[in-house]
Amino acid sequence: MLSSQQLDRVCVVLVRARNPNNIGAAARAMHDFGFRHLRLVSDYTVPFETARSAVDASTILAGATTFASLPDAVADCSLVIGTTAVGERALQHPLHALPEAAAQIATALSGEDPSARVALLFGSEKTGLSNDELSHCNWLLTIPMEQHEDIRHPSMNLGQAVAVCLYELVRQTGVHIGTGVPQAASSGEVERLTLLLNEVLEKTGYTKRHPANSDDAQIRRLVLRMGLAASDVPVWMGVLRQVLWRVRGAGDTEE
């Protein structure tokens, strides 16, 4: 069972959720299972007033934070996990079934860094998480469901999906404490490194010569797959800044 301190480090992030009943159901599930931090990513006004009518959701909703972009919502999180029903989508991330994913999340929360935050992302009711939104994730989880001949891509209601995932997290037992594990880089640090790497690729002409390998989401996934520790980020930032300095100097010389 996760401790109160570990539960406090999990953030439920609803991306482009529109139905206030779903928002309220997600908040109620968080309340029932002991989770406290709800974050909403939206470019329109979230219908809080209607959502607040959900039973036991008022405390969670009152403390919810709204963000204009997903990078801002997960900037302080060192592990970002996206949820997906998969369907026909060609995934670019490791994918784990919920039981295995919950065990990995519990292990991450039991690491040596007592401040490391985990973000659990849920997409909109109609489309789920977009490919660009998934590019901010370290890996993905899916809830195994019964396949039916008359349903091409089975999926769960948003509120139900949140409840099932959170229940699986709190029922985990026997979590071991990691030793000697360095603090993972936060999502904000990863994003800054990704932006700098993109700048280097542009200045060196790589993006013009290899446009198929230079998509922002693709570069972000590449950085995430490196599994950087927080102490690695300033080293890589320094290396890339040195490359930029040399490239700009060479450009000045040629002119």
PDB file of C-alpha atoms in Angstrom:
ATOM      1  CA  MET A   1       0.000   0.000   0.000  1.00  0.00           C
ATOM      2  CA  LEU A   2       1.329   3.446  -0.891  1.00  0.00           C
ATOM      3  CA  SER A   3       1.984   5.779   2.026  1.00  0.00           C
ATOM      4  CA  SER A   4       0.226   9.128   2.425  1.00  0.00           C
ATOM      5  CA  GLN A   5       3.427  10.879   1.375  1.00  0.00           C
ATOM      6  CA  GLN A   6       3.642   8.764  -1.787  1.00  0.00           C
ATOM      7  CA  LEU A   7       0.004   9.402  -2.669  1.00  0.00           C
ATOM      8  CA  ASP A   8       0.705  13.119  -2.318  1.00  0.00           C
ATOM      9  CA  ARG A   9       3.336  12.897  -5.070  1.00  0.00           C
ATOM     10  CA  VAL A  10       0.928  11.548  -7.710  1.00  0.00           C
ATOM     11  CA  CYS A  11      -0.776  14.078  -9.996  1.00  0.00           C
ATOM     12  CA  VAL A  12      -3.825  13.145 -12.047  1.00  0.00           C
ATOM     13  CA  VAL A  13      -3.764  15.234 -15.222  1.00  0.00           C
ATOM     14  CA  LEU A  14      -6.924  15.503 -17.349  1.00  0.00           C
ATOM     15  CA  VAL A  15      -6.082  16.785 -20.821  1.00  0.00           C
ATOM     16  CA  ARG A  16      -8.902  18.518 -22.731  1.00  0.00           C
ATOM     17  CA  ALA A  17     -11.657  16.939 -20.621  1.00  0.00           C
ATOM     18  CA  ARG A  18     -14.962  18.644 -21.467  1.00  0.00           C
ATOM     19  CA  ASN A  19     -17.698  16.778 -19.626  1.00  0.00           C
ATOM     20  CA  PRO A  20     -18.134  18.171 -16.081  1.00  0.00           C
ATOM     21  CA  ASN A  21     -19.596  14.846 -14.947  1.00  0.00           C
ATOM     22  CA  ASN A  22     -16.402  13.077 -15.985  1.00  0.00           C
ATOM     23  CA  ILE A  23     -14.276  15.664 -14.207  1.00  0.00           C
ATOM     24  CA  GLY A  24     -16.399  15.247 -11.101  1.00  0.00           C
ATOM     25  CA  ALA A  25     -16.205  11.435 -11.296  1.00  0.00           C
ATOM     26  CA  ALA A  26     -12.413  11.589 -11.602  1.00  0.00           C
ATOM     27  CA  ALA A  27     -12.226  13.919  -8.605  1.00  0.00           C
ATOM     28  CA  ARG A  28     -14.463  11.611  -6.561  1.00  0.00           C
ATOM     29  CA  ALA A  29     -12.270   8.611  -7.399  1.00  0.00           C
ATOM     30  CA  MET A  30      -9.218  10.578  -6.287  1.00  0.00           C
ATOM     31  CA  HIS A  31     -10.934  11.430  -3.003  1.00  0.00           C
ATOM     32  CA  ASP A  32     -11.998   7.818  -2.428  1.00  0.00           C
ATOM     33  CA  PHE A  33      -8.501   6.402  -2.987  1.00  0.00           C
ATOM     34  CA  GLY A  34      -6.525   9.112  -1.195  1.00  0.00           C
ATOM     35  CA  PHE A  35      -5.083  11.118  -4.081  1.00  0.00           C
ATOM     36  CA  ARG A  36      -5.078  14.899  -3.782  1.00  0.00           C
ATOM     37  CA  HIS A  37      -3.604  16.651  -6.807  1.00  0.00           C
ATOM     38  CA  LEU A  38      -5.819  17.207  -9.841  1.00  0.00           C
ATOM     39  CA  ARG A  39      -4.485  19.164 -12.804  1.00  0.00           C
ATOM     40  CA  LEU A  40      -6.487  20.147 -15.876  1.00  0.00           C
ATOM     41  CA  VAL A  41      -5.030  21.137 -19.233  1.00  0.00           C
ATOM     42  CA  SER A  42      -7.478  23.132 -21.306  1.00  0.00           C
ATOM     43  CA  ASP A  43      -7.685  26.084 -23.677  1.00  0.00           C
ATOM     44  CA  TYR A  44     -11.249  26.851 -22.658  1.00  0.00           C
ATOM     45  CA  THR A  45     -13.054  27.479 -19.373  1.00  0.00           C
ATOM     46  CA  VAL A  46     -13.335  24.282 -17.354  1.00  0.00           C
ATOM     47  CA  PRO A  47     -16.931  23.787 -16.105  1.00  0.00           C
ATOM     48  CA  PHE A  48     -15.943  23.652 -12.443  1.00  0.00           C
ATOM     49  CA  GLU A  49     -19.268  24.836 -11.087  1.00  0.00           C
ATOM     50  CA  THR A  50     -21.124  21.881 -12.569  1.00  0.00           C
ATOM     51  CA  ALA A  51     -18.345  19.449 -11.712  1.00  0.00           C
ATOM     52  CA  ARG A  52     -18.360  20.560  -8.088  1.00  0.00           C
ATOM     53  CA  SER A  53     -21.783  19.004  -7.634  1.00  0.00           C
ATOM     54  CA  ALA A  54     -20.136  15.548  -7.643  1.00  0.00           C
ATOM     55  CA  VAL A  55     -20.325  13.801  -4.269  1.00  0.00           C
ATOM     56  CA  ASP A  56     -17.106  14.062  -2.227  1.00  0.00           C
ATOM     57  CA  ALA A  57     -15.350  15.930  -5.072  1.00  0.00           C
ATOM     58  CA  SER A  58     -15.448  19.458  -3.642  1.00  0.00           C
ATOM     59  CA  THR A  59     -12.133  19.290  -1.782  1.00  0.00           C
ATOM     60  CA  ILE A  60     -10.256  17.878  -4.760  1.00  0.00           C
ATOM     61  CA  LEU A  61     -11.840  20.301  -7.220  1.00  0.00           C
ATOM     62  CA  ALA A  62     -11.242  23.286  -4.966  1.00  0.00           C
ATOM     63  CA  GLY A  63      -7.528  22.504  -5.019  1.00  0.00           C
ATOM     64  CA  ALA A  64      -7.363  21.659  -8.739  1.00  0.00           C
ATOM     65  CA  THR A  65      -4.966  23.634 -10.920  1.00  0.00           C
ATOM     66  CA  THR A  66      -5.652  24.604 -14.533  1.00  0.00           C
ATOM     67  CA  PHE A  67      -2.858  24.890 -17.115  1.00  0.00           C
ATOM     68  CA  ALA A  68      -2.869  26.236 -20.664  1.00  0.00           C
ATOM     69  CA  SER A  69      -0.379  23.624 -21.901  1.00  0.00           C
ATOM     70  CA  LEU A  70       0.662  20.082 -21.068  1.00  0.00           C
ATOM     71  CA  PRO A  71       4.384  20.913 -20.649  1.00  0.00           C
ATOM     72  CA  ASP A  72       3.457  23.424 -17.943  1.00  0.00           C
ATOM     73  CA  ALA A  73       1.220  20.891 -16.201  1.00  0.00           C
ATOM     74  CA  VAL A  74       3.962  18.250 -15.887  1.00  0.00           C
ATOM     75  CA  ALA A  75       7.045  20.476 -15.586  1.00  0.00           C
ATOM     76  CA  ASP A  76       7.741  19.421 -11.978  1.00  0.00           C
ATOM     77  CA  CYS A  77       7.188  15.686 -12.602  1.00  0.00           C
ATOM     78  CA  SER A  78      10.067  13.258 -13.145  1.00  0.00           C
ATOM     79  CA  LEU A  79       7.857  10.426 -14.416  1.00  0.00           C
ATOM     80  CA  VAL A  80       5.014  11.120 -16.882  1.00  0.00           C
ATOM     81  CA  ILE A  81       2.738   8.236 -17.859  1.00  0.00           C
ATOM     82  CA  GLY A  82       0.065   8.391 -20.531  1.00  0.00           C
ATOM     83  CA  THR A  83      -3.029   6.218 -20.722  1.00  0.00           C
ATOM     84  CA  THR A  84      -4.260   4.804 -24.016  1.00  0.00           C
ATOM     85  CA  ALA A  85      -6.783   2.333 -25.392  1.00  0.00           C
ATOM     86  CA  VAL A  86      -4.233   1.718 -28.217  1.00  0.00           C
ATOM     87  CA  GLY A  87      -6.672   0.833 -31.047  1.00  0.00           C
ATOM     88  CA  GLU A  88      -4.932   1.139 -34.420  1.00  0.00           C
ATOM     89  CA  ARG A  89      -2.467   3.758 -33.229  1.00  0.00           C
ATOM     90  CA  ALA A  90       1.221   3.089 -33.948  1.00  0.00           C
ATOM     91  CA  LEU A  91       2.827   3.765 -30.569  1.00  0.00           C
ATOM     92  CA  GLN A  92       6.340   5.151 -30.138  1.00  0.00           C
ATOM     93  CA  HIS A  93       6.612   4.352 -26.415  1.00  0.00           C
ATOM     94  CA  PRO A  94       6.933   1.280 -24.208  1.00  0.00           C
ATOM     95  CA  LEU A  95       3.424   0.079 -23.364  1.00  0.00           C
ATOM     96  CA  HIS A  96       2.515  -1.728 -20.125  1.00  0.00           C
ATOM     97  CA  ALA A  97      -0.728  -3.315 -18.977  1.00  0.00           C
ATOM     98  CA  LEU A  98      -2.147  -1.616 -15.887  1.00  0.00           C
ATOM     99  CA  PRO A  99      -1.039  -4.219 -13.269  1.00  0.00           C
ATOM    100  CA  GLU A 100       2.575  -4.073 -14.445  1.00  0.00           C
ATOM    101  CA  ALA A 101       2.415  -0.284 -14.809  1.00  0.00           C
ATOM    102  CA  ALA A 102       1.080   0.153 -11.258  1.00  0.00           C
ATOM    103  CA  ALA A 103       3.963  -1.897  -9.870  1.00  0.00           C
ATOM    104  CA  GLN A 104       6.473   0.274 -11.756  1.00  0.00           C
ATOM    105  CA  ILE A 105       4.839   3.466 -10.497  1.00  0.00           C
ATOM    106  CA  ALA A 106       4.933   2.173  -6.923  1.00  0.00           C
ATOM    107  CA  THR A 107       8.615   1.344  -7.322  1.00  0.00           C
ATOM    108  CA  ALA A 108       9.324   4.844  -8.643  1.00  0.00           C
ATOM    109  CA  LEU A 109       7.508   6.376  -5.675  1.00  0.00           C
ATOM    110  CA  SER A 110       9.598   4.237  -3.320  1.00  0.00           C
ATOM    111  CA  GLY A 111      12.900   5.574  -4.675  1.00  0.00           C
ATOM    112  CA  GLU A 112      15.380   7.677  -2.770  1.00  0.00           C
ATOM    113  CA  ASP A 113      14.072  11.039  -3.945  1.00  0.00           C
ATOM    114  CA  PRO A 114      11.218  11.949  -1.558  1.00  0.00           C
ATOM    115  CA  SER A 115      10.094  14.856  -3.754  1.00  0.00           C
ATOM    116  CA  ALA A 116       9.846  13.129  -7.144  1.00  0.00           C
ATOM    117  CA  ARG A 117       6.393  13.541  -8.641  1.00  0.00           C
ATOM    118  CA  VAL A 118       4.528  11.191 -10.972  1.00  0.00           C
ATOM    119  CA  ALA A 119       1.969  12.456 -13.497  1.00  0.00           C
ATOM    120  CA  LEU A 120      -0.780  10.159 -14.750  1.00  0.00           C
ATOM    121  CA  LEU A 121      -2.292  11.576 -17.949  1.00  0.00           C
ATOM    122  CA  PHE A 122      -5.806  10.979 -19.261  1.00  0.00           C
ATOM    123  CA  GLY A 123      -6.943  12.350 -22.618  1.00  0.00           C
ATOM    124  CA  SER A 124     -10.229  13.803 -23.806  1.00  0.00           C
ATOM    125  CA  GLU A 125     -13.412  11.756 -23.849  1.00  0.00           C
ATOM    126  CA  LYS A 126     -13.575  11.602 -27.657  1.00  0.00           C
ATOM    127  CA  THR A 127      -9.985  11.305 -28.859  1.00  0.00           C
ATOM    128  CA  GLY A 128      -7.813  10.389 -25.896  1.00  0.00           C
ATOM    129  CA  LEU A 129      -4.257  11.748 -25.862  1.00  0.00           C
ATOM    130  CA  SER A 130      -2.867  13.033 -29.158  1.00  0.00           C
ATOM    131  CA  ASN A 131       0.486  11.848 -30.520  1.00  0.00           C
ATOM    132  CA  ASP A 132       2.050  15.172 -29.538  1.00  0.00           C
ATOM    133  CA  GLU A 133       0.663  14.860 -26.005  1.00  0.00           C
ATOM    134  CA  LEU A 134       1.960  11.290 -25.790  1.00  0.00           C
ATOM    135  CA  SER A 135       5.418  12.537 -26.761  1.00  0.00           C
ATOM    136  CA  HIS A 136       5.686  14.126 -23.301  1.00  0.00           C
ATOM    137  CA  CYS A 137       5.319  10.694 -21.657  1.00  0.00           C
ATOM    138  CA  ASN A 138       8.090   8.397 -20.465  1.00  0.00           C
ATOM    139  CA  TRP A 139       5.887   5.380 -21.195  1.00  0.00           C
ATOM    140  CA  LEU A 140       2.253   4.377 -21.564  1.00  0.00           C
ATOM    141  CA  LEU A 141      -0.245   2.156 -19.798  1.00  0.00           C
ATOM    142  CA  THR A 142      -3.409   0.495 -21.004  1.00  0.00           C
ATOM    143  CA  ILE A 143      -6.281  -1.137 -19.161  1.00  0.00           C
ATOM    144  CA  PRO A 144      -6.822  -4.698 -20.472  1.00  0.00           C
ATOM    145  CA  MET A 145     -10.420  -5.115 -21.643  1.00  0.00           C
ATOM    146  CA  GLU A 146     -12.554  -7.877 -23.092  1.00  0.00           C
ATOM    147  CA  GLN A 147     -12.610  -7.849 -26.880  1.00  0.00           C
ATOM    148  CA  HIS A 148     -16.043  -7.878 -28.520  1.00  0.00           C
ATOM    149  CA  GLU A 149     -16.814  -8.616 -32.147  1.00  0.00           C
ATOM    150  CA  ASP A 150     -19.219  -5.685 -32.440  1.00  0.00           C
ATOM    151  CA  ILE A 151     -16.837  -3.153 -30.826  1.00  0.00           C
ATOM    152  CA  ARG A 152     -13.776  -2.286 -32.871  1.00  0.00           C
ATOM    153  CA  HIS A 153     -11.838  -0.380 -30.225  1.00  0.00           C
ATOM    154  CA  PRO A 154     -13.155  -0.890 -26.676  1.00  0.00           C
ATOM    155  CA  SER A 155     -12.466   2.006 -24.326  1.00  0.00           C
ATOM    156  CA  MET A 156     -13.530   3.174 -20.887  1.00  0.00           C
ATOM    157  CA  ASN A 157     -15.416   6.226 -19.750  1.00  0.00           C
ATOM    158  CA  LEU A 158     -12.935   8.823 -18.490  1.00  0.00           C
ATOM    159  CA  GLY A 159     -14.155   8.736 -14.887  1.00  0.00           C
ATOM    160  CA  GLN A 160     -14.091   4.929 -14.866  1.00  0.00           C
ATOM    161  CA  ALA A 161     -10.581   4.824 -16.300  1.00  0.00           C
ATOM    162  CA  VAL A 162      -9.293   7.178 -13.592  1.00  0.00           C
ATOM    163  CA  ALA A 163     -10.957   5.097 -10.868  1.00  0.00           C
ATOM    164  CA  VAL A 164      -9.583   1.769 -12.159  1.00  0.00           C
ATOM    165  CA  CYS A 165      -6.035   3.114 -12.500  1.00  0.00           C
ATOM    166  CA  LEU A 166      -6.008   4.706  -9.043  1.00  0.00           C
ATOM    167  CA  TYR A 167      -7.442   1.576  -7.424  1.00  0.00           C
ATOM    168  CA  GLU A 168      -4.707  -0.523  -8.992  1.00  0.00           C
ATOM    169  CA  LEU A 169      -2.111   1.858  -7.578  1.00  0.00           C
ATOM    170  CA  VAL A 170      -3.358   1.755  -3.997  1.00  0.00           C
ATOM    171  CA  ARG A 171      -3.826  -2.016  -3.902  1.00  0.00           C
ATOM    172  CA  GLN A 172      -0.164  -2.705  -4.709  1.00  0.00           C
ATOM    173  CA  THR A 173       1.750  -4.343  -1.858  1.00  0.00           C
ATOM    174  CA  GLY A 174       5.287  -5.520  -1.261  1.00  0.00           C
ATOM    175  CA  VAL A 175       6.940  -2.534  -2.933  1.00  0.00           C
ATOM    176  CA  HIS A 176      10.701  -2.608  -2.486  1.00  0.00           C
ATOM    177  CA  ILE A 177      12.807   0.441  -1.700  1.00  0.00           C
ATOM    178  CA  GLY A 178      15.345   1.259  -4.385  1.00  0.00           C
ATOM    179  CA  THR A 179      18.909   1.979  -3.313  1.00  0.00           C
ATOM    180  CA  GLY A 180      21.462   4.117  -5.058  1.00  0.00           C
ATOM    181  CA  VAL A 181      18.953   5.357  -7.623  1.00  0.00           C
ATOM    182  CA  PRO A 182      19.708   8.902  -8.837  1.00  0.00           C
ATOM    183  CA  GLN A 183      16.965  11.507  -8.904  1.00  0.00           C
ATOM    184  CA  ALA A 184      15.247  11.435 -12.289  1.00  0.00           C
ATOM    185  CA  ALA A 185      15.137  14.544 -14.442  1.00  0.00           C
ATOM    186  CA  SER A 186      11.840  16.417 -14.186  1.00  0.00           C
ATOM    187  CA  SER A 187       9.622  16.909 -17.208  1.00  0.00           C
ATOM    188  CA  GLY A 188      10.485  20.607 -17.196  1.00  0.00           C
ATOM    189  CA  GLU A 189      14.219  19.820 -17.360  1.00  0.00           C
ATOM    190  CA  VAL A 190      13.604  17.346 -20.179  1.00  0.00           C
ATOM    191  CA  GLU A 191      11.608  19.967 -22.085  1.00  0.00           C
ATOM    192  CA  ARG A 192      14.370  22.589 -21.747  1.00  0.00           C
ATOM    193  CA  LEU A 193      16.935  20.084 -22.978  1.00  0.00           C
ATOM    194  CA  THR A 194      14.667  19.130 -25.881  1.00  0.00           C
ATOM    195  CA  LEU A 195      14.271  22.774 -26.936  1.00  0.00           C
ATOM    196  CA  LEU A 196      18.037  23.313 -26.834  1.00  0.00           C
ATOM    197  CA  LEU A 197      18.671  20.134 -28.821  1.00  0.00           C
ATOM    198  CA  ASN A 198      16.151  21.280 -31.433  1.00  0.00           C
ATOM    199  CA  GLU A 199      18.015  24.594 -31.679  1.00  0.00           C
ATOM    200  CA  VAL A 200      21.306  22.783 -32.206  1.00  0.00           C
ATOM    201  CA  LEU A 201      19.784  20.603 -34.921  1.00  0.00           C
ATOM    202  CA  GLU A 202      18.433  23.664 -36.674  1.00  0.00           C
ATOM    203  CA  LYS A 203      21.655  25.682 -36.460  1.00  0.00           C
ATOM    204  CA  THR A 204      23.778  22.785 -37.718  1.00  0.00           C
ATOM    205  CA  GLY A 205      21.471  22.233 -40.693  1.00  0.00           C
ATOM    206  CA  TYR A 206      20.401  18.773 -39.578  1.00  0.00           C
ATOM    207  CA  THR A 207      16.700  19.614 -39.726  1.00  0.00           C
ATOM    208  CA  LYS A 208      17.012  20.648 -43.395  1.00  0.00           C
ATOM    209  CA  ARG A 209      18.983  17.560 -44.413  1.00  0.00           C
ATOM    210  CA  HIS A 210      16.896  15.105 -42.373  1.00  0.00           C
ATOM    211  CA  PRO A 211      13.412  16.607 -41.888  1.00  0.00           C
ATOM    212  CA  ALA A 212      11.848  13.163 -41.359  1.00  0.00           C
ATOM    213  CA  ASN A 213      13.947  12.720 -38.199  1.00  0.00           C
ATOM    214  CA  SER A 214      13.489  16.231 -36.815  1.00  0.00           C
ATOM    215  CA  ASP A 215       9.864  16.384 -35.693  1.00  0.00           C
ATOM    216  CA  ASP A 216       9.568  18.027 -32.257  1.00  0.00           C
ATOM    217  CA  ALA A 217       7.631  15.110 -30.797  1.00  0.00           C
ATOM    218  CA  GLN A 218      10.155  12.632 -32.196  1.00  0.00           C
ATOM    219  CA  ILE A 219      13.094  14.500 -30.652  1.00  0.00           C
ATOM    220  CA  ARG A 220      11.264  14.721 -27.328  1.00  0.00           C
ATOM    221  CA  ARG A 221      10.683  10.963 -27.296  1.00  0.00           C
ATOM    222  CA  LEU A 222      14.372  10.452 -28.073  1.00  0.00           C
ATOM    223  CA  VAL A 223      15.387  12.541 -25.057  1.00  0.00           C
ATOM    224  CA  LEU A 224      12.893  10.755 -22.798  1.00  0.00           C
ATOM    225  CA  ARG A 225      14.229   7.348 -23.848  1.00  0.00           C
ATOM    226  CA  MET A 226      17.638   8.410 -22.540  1.00  0.00           C
ATOM    227  CA  GLY A 227      16.244   8.131 -18.992  1.00  0.00           C
ATOM    228  CA  LEU A 228      18.237  11.127 -17.784  1.00  0.00           C
ATOM    229  CA  ALA A 229      19.016  11.754 -14.141  1.00  0.00           C
ATOM    230  CA  ALA A 230      18.589  15.305 -12.870  1.00  0.00           C
ATOM    231  CA  SER A 231      22.377  15.578 -12.572  1.00  0.00           C
ATOM    232  CA  ASP A 232      22.756  14.638 -16.263  1.00  0.00           C
ATOM    233  CA  VAL A 233      20.722  17.567 -17.562  1.00  0.00           C
ATOM    234  CA  PRO A 234      23.182  20.435 -16.822  1.00  0.00           C
ATOM    235  CA  VAL A 235      25.987  18.365 -18.366  1.00  0.00           C
ATOM    236  CA  TRP A 236      24.061  17.830 -21.608  1.00  0.00           C
ATOM    237  CA  MET A 237      22.900  21.463 -21.607  1.00  0.00           C
ATOM    238  CA  GLY A 238      26.531  22.553 -21.313  1.00  0.00           C
ATOM    239  CA  VAL A 239      27.595  20.267 -24.164  1.00  0.00           C
ATOM    240  CA  LEU A 240      24.845  21.539 -26.455  1.00  0.00           C
ATOM    241  CA  ARG A 241      25.534  25.187 -25.617  1.00  0.00           C
ATOM    242  CA  GLN A 242      29.192  24.616 -26.486  1.00  0.00           C
ATOM    243  CA  VAL A 243      28.145  23.143 -29.836  1.00  0.00           C
ATOM    244  CA  LEU A 244      25.932  26.188 -30.485  1.00  0.00           C
ATOM    245  CA  TRP A 245      28.793  28.521 -29.587  1.00  0.00           C
ATOM    246  CA  ARG A 246      31.145  26.811 -32.041  1.00  0.00           C
ATOM    247  CA  VAL A 247      28.520  26.701 -34.786  1.00  0.00           C
ATOM    248  CA  ARG A 248      27.748  30.412 -34.404  1.00  0.00           C
ATOM    249  CA  GLY A 249      31.454  31.227 -34.345  1.00  0.00           C
ATOM    250  CA  ALA A 250      32.018  29.283 -37.539  1.00  0.00           C
ATOM    251  CA  GLY A 251      29.133  31.147 -39.152  1.00  0.00           C
ATOM    252  CA  ASP A 252      30.642  34.508 -38.211  1.00  0.00           C
ATOM    253  CA  THR A 253      34.005  33.452 -39.663  1.00  0.00           C
ATOM    254  CA  GLU A 254      32.444  32.424 -42.983  1.00  0.00           C
ATOM    255  CA  GLU A 255      30.644  35.753 -43.298  1.00  0.00           C
TER     256      GLU A 255
END
